[in-house]
Amino acid sequence: DSFTSFQLMSWNEIQYIQEHVEVRKNIEKYFNQKYCCCLPDPGRIVSENKDFNGVLKPANTSFKNEIKNFVPSIMSPDRLLVRKIDGESMTVSRLFGNLRLWTSRLNKLNHPEPRTIYLASTESEHYLAMEAAMRFYNTQMIAAGCHTMDYMPATRLLGVHEEAKDKTIAYYNRKPKMGDGEMITGIIREKLELAISKRYIEYFEQNRNKRLWDVIRVPLYCMIIFLLCISVQYSHVSGLLEVPYVTYNTAWWLSLVSIVMFFLWFKEMFLPIARGWWEHSPFRILWYFIVNFVRSIRLVWAGFVMLQHILVVLYKLTSGRP
């Protein structure tokens, strides 16, 4: 009979039972210390009622009495110990990270399973390990001198990056994580490598901007082209040099293009710096005060003009009579 009833189950029900059995088999290795508390049956009105919302009023009296004794026992100062996961103390950031993932998983399922909670915790632990590894990578790059104003050759920067990347991956691998060695470990490792590559590109761009020649190359070329074009035009106008008309027009257009390129370079280089300075400048408050004051004066003046216009219209409608 039991075999027949097992055959009548759906595949989802069978998988649900198998997952719960797997969790129960491995539950001992998930916790360092285990304490159990046997509570009496709350009653069928609680266990079989789909509309039960957590209020213990309809529960059995014995269950409510035991709950009154059980809750103070787990909240006593002797039981409030520092919680640890994978041998590391649970911090507020890790706790909120786990709660965020748990909540998102629980909201997706009507009947959440213990395995789902475990997978959510595993994912949270791996993402926290990834964030710690990225901080470790940044520390390694800063220690190598990437934060200074001195230019570092590209080959040396690449070598520093490769060394820091290897140390970061090793740091991620040896960091304790819930569910370490499972598929999620490899997935997060690939994301970590991608994040390291993106961060290296940022370091590379910052290092390239430190090179003086790369900084002044564009304005220097623009200045040379502009001076040559102006010299050709001046020689043609003053009669010092016979310049064909086509060459004169070409020099004029090149001088215009060089000026535009110089202003574009100036905008790309100094506009972000100017914006950052303006955002933290004390003159910004004074400027906003003046602008708002002028706007207020204009609004008041517009109100007076409108009132005058209304009075004139009313005067004309009454044919000048008071």
Coordinates of C-alpha atoms in Angstrom, one line a residue:
D1 CA 0.0 0.0 0.0
S2 CA 2.8 2.4 0.8
F3 CA 4.5 1.7 -2.5
T4 CA 1.2 2.3 -4.3
S5 CA 0.7 5.6 -2.5
F6 CA 4.2 6.6 -3.4
Q7 CA 3.5 5.9 -7.0
L8 CA 0.4 8.1 -6.9
M9 CA 2.5 11.0 -5.8
S10 CA 3.4 13.7 -8.3
W11 CA 7.0 14.2 -9.3
N12 CA 7.1 17.6 -7.4
E13 CA 6.0 15.9 -4.2
I14 CA 8.6 13.2 -4.6
Q15 CA 11.3 15.7 -5.2
Y16 CA 10.1 17.8 -2.2
I17 CA 10.4 14.7 0.1
Q18 CA 13.9 13.8 -1.3
E19 CA 15.2 17.4 -0.7
H20 CA 13.9 17.4 2.9
V21 CA 15.5 14.0 3.5
E22 CA 18.8 15.3 2.2
V23 CA 18.6 18.4 4.4
R24 CA 17.9 16.2 7.5
K25 CA 20.8 14.0 6.7
N26 CA 23.3 16.9 6.4
I27 CA 21.8 19.1 9.1
E28 CA 24.4 18.0 11.6
K29 CA 27.3 19.4 9.6
Y30 CA 25.6 22.8 9.2
F31 CA 25.8 23.6 13.0
N32 CA 28.6 23.4 15.5
Q33 CA 26.3 23.1 18.5
K34 CA 22.7 21.8 18.5
Y35 CA 20.0 22.3 21.1
C36 CA 16.5 20.9 20.9
C37 CA 13.2 21.8 22.6
C38 CA 10.2 19.6 22.3
L39 CA 6.9 21.6 22.3
P40 CA 3.5 20.0 22.5
D41 CA 1.0 19.9 19.7
P42 CA -0.5 23.4 19.2
G43 CA -3.7 21.8 18.0
R44 CA -5.3 21.0 14.7
I45 CA -6.9 24.4 14.5
V46 CA -3.3 25.8 14.1
S47 CA -1.6 23.1 12.1
E48 CA -4.4 22.5 9.6
N49 CA -5.8 26.0 9.3
K50 CA -4.5 27.7 6.1
D51 CA -5.6 31.1 7.3
F52 CA -3.4 30.9 10.5
N53 CA -1.6 34.2 10.9
G54 CA 0.6 33.4 13.8
V55 CA -1.7 34.5 16.6
L56 CA -1.5 31.9 19.4
K57 CA -5.0 32.5 20.8
P58 CA -6.6 29.4 19.2
A59 CA -3.7 27.2 20.2
N60 CA -3.8 24.6 23.0
T61 CA -3.3 25.9 26.5
S62 CA -0.3 23.6 27.1
F63 CA 1.4 24.8 24.0
K64 CA 1.0 28.5 25.0
N65 CA 2.3 27.7 28.5
E66 CA 5.4 26.0 27.1
I67 CA 6.0 28.9 24.7
K68 CA 5.9 31.4 27.6
N69 CA 8.7 29.4 29.2
F70 CA 10.6 28.7 26.0
V71 CA 10.9 32.3 24.6
P72 CA 12.5 33.8 27.8
S73 CA 15.0 30.9 27.9
I74 CA 16.3 31.6 24.4
M75 CA 16.4 35.3 25.0
S76 CA 18.3 35.1 28.3
P77 CA 21.7 36.7 28.6
D78 CA 23.3 33.3 29.0
R79 CA 22.1 32.2 25.6
L80 CA 22.9 35.4 23.7
L81 CA 26.2 34.2 22.3
V82 CA 28.1 35.6 19.2
R83 CA 26.7 33.7 16.2
K84 CA 29.2 32.2 13.8
I85 CA 28.9 30.9 10.3
D86 CA 31.7 28.9 8.8
G87 CA 33.8 29.7 11.8
E88 CA 33.5 33.5 11.4
S89 CA 31.5 35.8 13.6
M90 CA 28.3 37.0 12.1
T91 CA 28.5 40.7 11.5
V92 CA 25.6 43.2 10.8
S93 CA 26.5 43.5 7.1
R94 CA 26.5 39.7 6.7
L95 CA 23.3 39.3 8.6
F96 CA 21.5 41.9 6.5
G97 CA 22.9 40.4 3.3
N98 CA 21.5 37.0 4.4
L99 CA 18.2 38.5 5.4
R100 CA 17.9 40.3 2.0
L101 CA 18.4 37.1 0.1
W102 CA 16.2 35.1 2.4
T103 CA 13.4 37.5 2.0
S104 CA 13.6 37.6 -1.8
R105 CA 13.6 33.8 -1.9
L106 CA 10.7 33.5 0.5
N107 CA 8.6 36.0 -1.4
K108 CA 8.9 33.8 -4.5
L109 CA 7.6 30.6 -3.0
N110 CA 4.3 29.9 -1.3
H111 CA 5.8 27.1 0.8
P112 CA 9.5 27.7 1.3
E113 CA 11.8 24.7 1.9
P114 CA 14.8 24.4 4.2
R115 CA 16.9 23.8 1.1
T116 CA 15.9 27.1 -0.4
I117 CA 17.0 28.9 2.8
Y118 CA 20.3 27.1 2.7
L119 CA 21.0 28.0 -0.9
A120 CA 20.1 31.6 -0.2
S121 CA 22.6 31.6 2.7
T122 CA 25.2 30.0 0.5
E123 CA 24.8 32.6 -2.2
S124 CA 25.0 35.4 0.4
E125 CA 28.2 34.0 1.9
H126 CA 29.8 33.7 -1.5
Y127 CA 28.9 37.3 -2.4
L128 CA 30.3 38.6 0.9
A129 CA 33.5 36.6 0.2
M130 CA 33.7 38.2 -3.2
E131 CA 33.4 41.7 -1.8
A132 CA 36.1 40.9 0.8
A133 CA 38.3 39.6 -2.1
M134 CA 37.8 42.8 -4.0
R135 CA 38.8 44.9 -1.0
F136 CA 41.9 42.6 -0.8
Y137 CA 42.7 43.3 -4.5
N138 CA 42.4 47.0 -4.0
T139 CA 44.7 46.8 -1.0
Q140 CA 47.3 44.9 -3.0
M141 CA 47.2 47.4 -5.9
I142 CA 47.4 50.4 -3.5
A143 CA 50.4 48.8 -1.7
A144 CA 52.1 48.5 -5.1
G145 CA 51.9 52.2 -5.6
C146 CA 48.9 52.6 -7.9
H147 CA 47.4 55.4 -5.9
T148 CA 50.4 57.7 -6.2
M149 CA 50.9 60.4 -8.8
D150 CA 53.9 58.7 -10.3
Y151 CA 53.5 57.0 -13.6
M152 CA 54.0 53.2 -13.7
P153 CA 55.1 51.5 -16.9
A154 CA 52.4 49.4 -18.5
T155 CA 54.3 46.2 -18.2
R156 CA 55.0 46.7 -14.6
L157 CA 51.4 47.6 -13.9
L158 CA 50.3 44.4 -15.7
G159 CA 52.7 42.3 -13.6
V160 CA 51.4 43.9 -10.4
H161 CA 47.8 43.2 -11.5
E162 CA 48.5 39.5 -12.3
E163 CA 50.2 39.0 -9.0
A164 CA 47.4 40.7 -7.1
K165 CA 44.8 38.8 -9.1
D166 CA 46.4 35.4 -8.2
K167 CA 46.6 36.4 -4.5
T168 CA 43.0 37.6 -4.6
I169 CA 41.7 34.3 -6.2
A170 CA 43.7 32.4 -3.6
Y171 CA 42.2 34.6 -0.8
Y172 CA 38.7 33.9 -2.1
N173 CA 39.3 30.1 -2.3
R174 CA 40.6 29.8 1.2
K175 CA 38.1 32.1 2.8
P176 CA 35.5 30.0 4.7
K177 CA 32.1 30.0 3.0
M178 CA 28.9 28.1 3.5
G179 CA 28.6 25.5 0.6
D180 CA 32.2 25.9 -0.4
G181 CA 33.1 23.6 -3.3
E182 CA 29.7 23.6 -4.9
M183 CA 28.6 25.0 -8.2
I184 CA 28.0 28.5 -6.7
T185 CA 31.7 28.7 -5.8
G186 CA 32.8 28.5 -9.4
I187 CA 30.1 30.9 -10.6
I188 CA 31.1 33.6 -8.0
R189 CA 34.8 33.0 -8.8
E190 CA 34.1 33.9 -12.5
K191 CA 32.2 37.0 -11.4
L192 CA 35.2 37.9 -9.2
E193 CA 37.6 37.5 -12.1
L194 CA 35.4 39.7 -14.2
A195 CA 35.2 42.4 -11.5
I196 CA 39.0 42.3 -11.1
S197 CA 39.4 42.8 -14.9
K198 CA 37.1 45.8 -14.8
R199 CA 38.9 47.3 -11.8
Y200 CA 42.3 46.8 -13.6
I201 CA 41.0 48.8 -16.6
E202 CA 40.2 51.6 -14.2
Y203 CA 43.7 51.5 -12.7
F204 CA 45.1 51.4 -16.2
E205 CA 43.2 54.5 -17.3
Q206 CA 44.2 56.3 -14.1
N207 CA 47.9 55.4 -14.7
R208 CA 47.8 56.5 -18.3
N209 CA 46.5 59.9 -17.3
K210 CA 49.6 60.3 -15.0
R211 CA 51.9 60.2 -18.1
L212 CA 52.8 63.8 -18.9
W213 CA 53.3 63.2 -22.6
D214 CA 49.8 61.7 -23.0
V215 CA 48.3 64.6 -21.2
I216 CA 50.0 67.4 -23.2
R217 CA 50.2 65.6 -26.6
V218 CA 46.8 66.8 -27.9
P219 CA 47.1 70.5 -26.9
L220 CA 50.7 70.6 -28.1
Y221 CA 49.7 69.2 -31.5
C222 CA 46.8 71.7 -31.7
M223 CA 49.0 74.6 -30.8
I224 CA 51.7 73.6 -33.4
I225 CA 49.1 73.2 -36.2
F226 CA 47.4 76.5 -35.2
L227 CA 50.7 78.5 -35.2
L228 CA 51.7 77.0 -38.6
C229 CA 48.3 77.9 -40.1
I230 CA 48.4 81.4 -38.7
S231 CA 51.9 81.9 -40.0
V232 CA 50.8 80.8 -43.5
Q233 CA 47.8 83.1 -43.4
Y234 CA 49.8 86.1 -42.1
S235 CA 52.5 85.5 -44.8
H236 CA 49.8 85.5 -47.5
V237 CA 48.0 88.6 -46.2
S238 CA 51.2 90.6 -45.7
G239 CA 52.7 89.5 -49.0
L240 CA 55.8 87.9 -47.5
L241 CA 55.1 84.6 -49.2
E242 CA 53.2 83.7 -52.3
V243 CA 50.6 81.1 -51.1
P244 CA 48.1 79.5 -53.4
Y245 CA 44.5 80.2 -52.6
V246 CA 43.7 76.5 -51.9
T247 CA 46.6 76.4 -49.4
Y248 CA 45.3 79.5 -47.7
N249 CA 41.8 78.1 -47.4
T250 CA 43.2 74.8 -46.1
A251 CA 45.3 76.6 -43.5
W252 CA 42.3 78.6 -42.4
W253 CA 40.2 75.4 -41.9
L254 CA 43.0 73.6 -40.1
S255 CA 43.4 76.5 -37.7
L256 CA 39.7 76.4 -37.0
V257 CA 39.8 72.6 -36.5
S258 CA 42.8 72.9 -34.1
I259 CA 40.9 75.4 -32.0
V260 CA 37.9 73.2 -31.8
M261 CA 40.1 70.2 -30.8
F262 CA 41.8 72.2 -28.2
F263 CA 38.5 73.3 -26.6
L264 CA 37.2 69.7 -26.7
W265 CA 40.4 68.5 -24.9
F266 CA 40.1 71.3 -22.4
K267 CA 36.5 70.3 -21.8
E268 CA 37.3 66.6 -21.3
M269 CA 40.3 67.3 -19.0
F270 CA 39.2 70.2 -16.8
L271 CA 35.4 70.2 -16.9
P272 CA 35.0 67.3 -14.4
I273 CA 37.6 68.9 -12.2
A274 CA 35.8 72.2 -12.3
R275 CA 32.5 70.5 -11.6
G276 CA 33.9 68.7 -8.6
W277 CA 35.4 72.0 -7.3
W278 CA 32.1 73.8 -7.9
E279 CA 30.1 71.1 -6.0
H280 CA 32.2 71.7 -2.9
S281 CA 32.9 75.4 -3.4
P282 CA 31.6 77.9 -0.8
F283 CA 30.8 80.3 -3.6
R284 CA 28.1 77.9 -4.8
I285 CA 25.8 78.9 -2.0
L286 CA 26.4 82.6 -2.7
W287 CA 25.7 82.1 -6.4
Y288 CA 22.5 80.2 -5.7
F289 CA 21.5 83.0 -3.2
I290 CA 22.0 85.7 -5.9
V291 CA 20.2 83.7 -8.5
N292 CA 17.2 83.0 -6.3
F293 CA 17.2 86.7 -5.2
V294 CA 17.1 87.8 -8.8
R295 CA 14.3 85.3 -9.6
S296 CA 12.3 86.6 -6.7
I297 CA 12.7 90.2 -7.9
R298 CA 11.6 89.2 -11.4
L299 CA 8.6 87.4 -10.0
V300 CA 7.6 90.4 -7.9
W301 CA 8.1 92.8 -10.8
A302 CA 6.0 90.5 -13.1
G303 CA 3.3 90.5 -10.4
F304 CA 3.3 94.3 -10.3
V305 CA 3.1 94.5 -14.1
M306 CA 0.2 92.1 -14.3
L307 CA -1.6 94.0 -11.6
Q308 CA -1.1 97.2 -13.5
H309 CA -2.3 95.6 -16.7
I310 CA -5.5 94.3 -14.9
L311 CA -6.2 97.8 -13.5
V312 CA -5.8 99.4 -17.0
V313 CA -8.2 96.9 -18.5
L314 CA -10.7 97.4 -15.8
Y315 CA -10.4 101.2 -16.2
K316 CA -11.1 100.9 -20.0
L317 CA -14.0 98.6 -19.4
T318 CA -15.6 101.1 -17.1
S319 CA -15.0 103.9 -19.6
G320 CA -12.9 105.8 -17.2
R321 CA -15.6 105.9 -14.5
P322 CA -14.4 105.2 -11.0

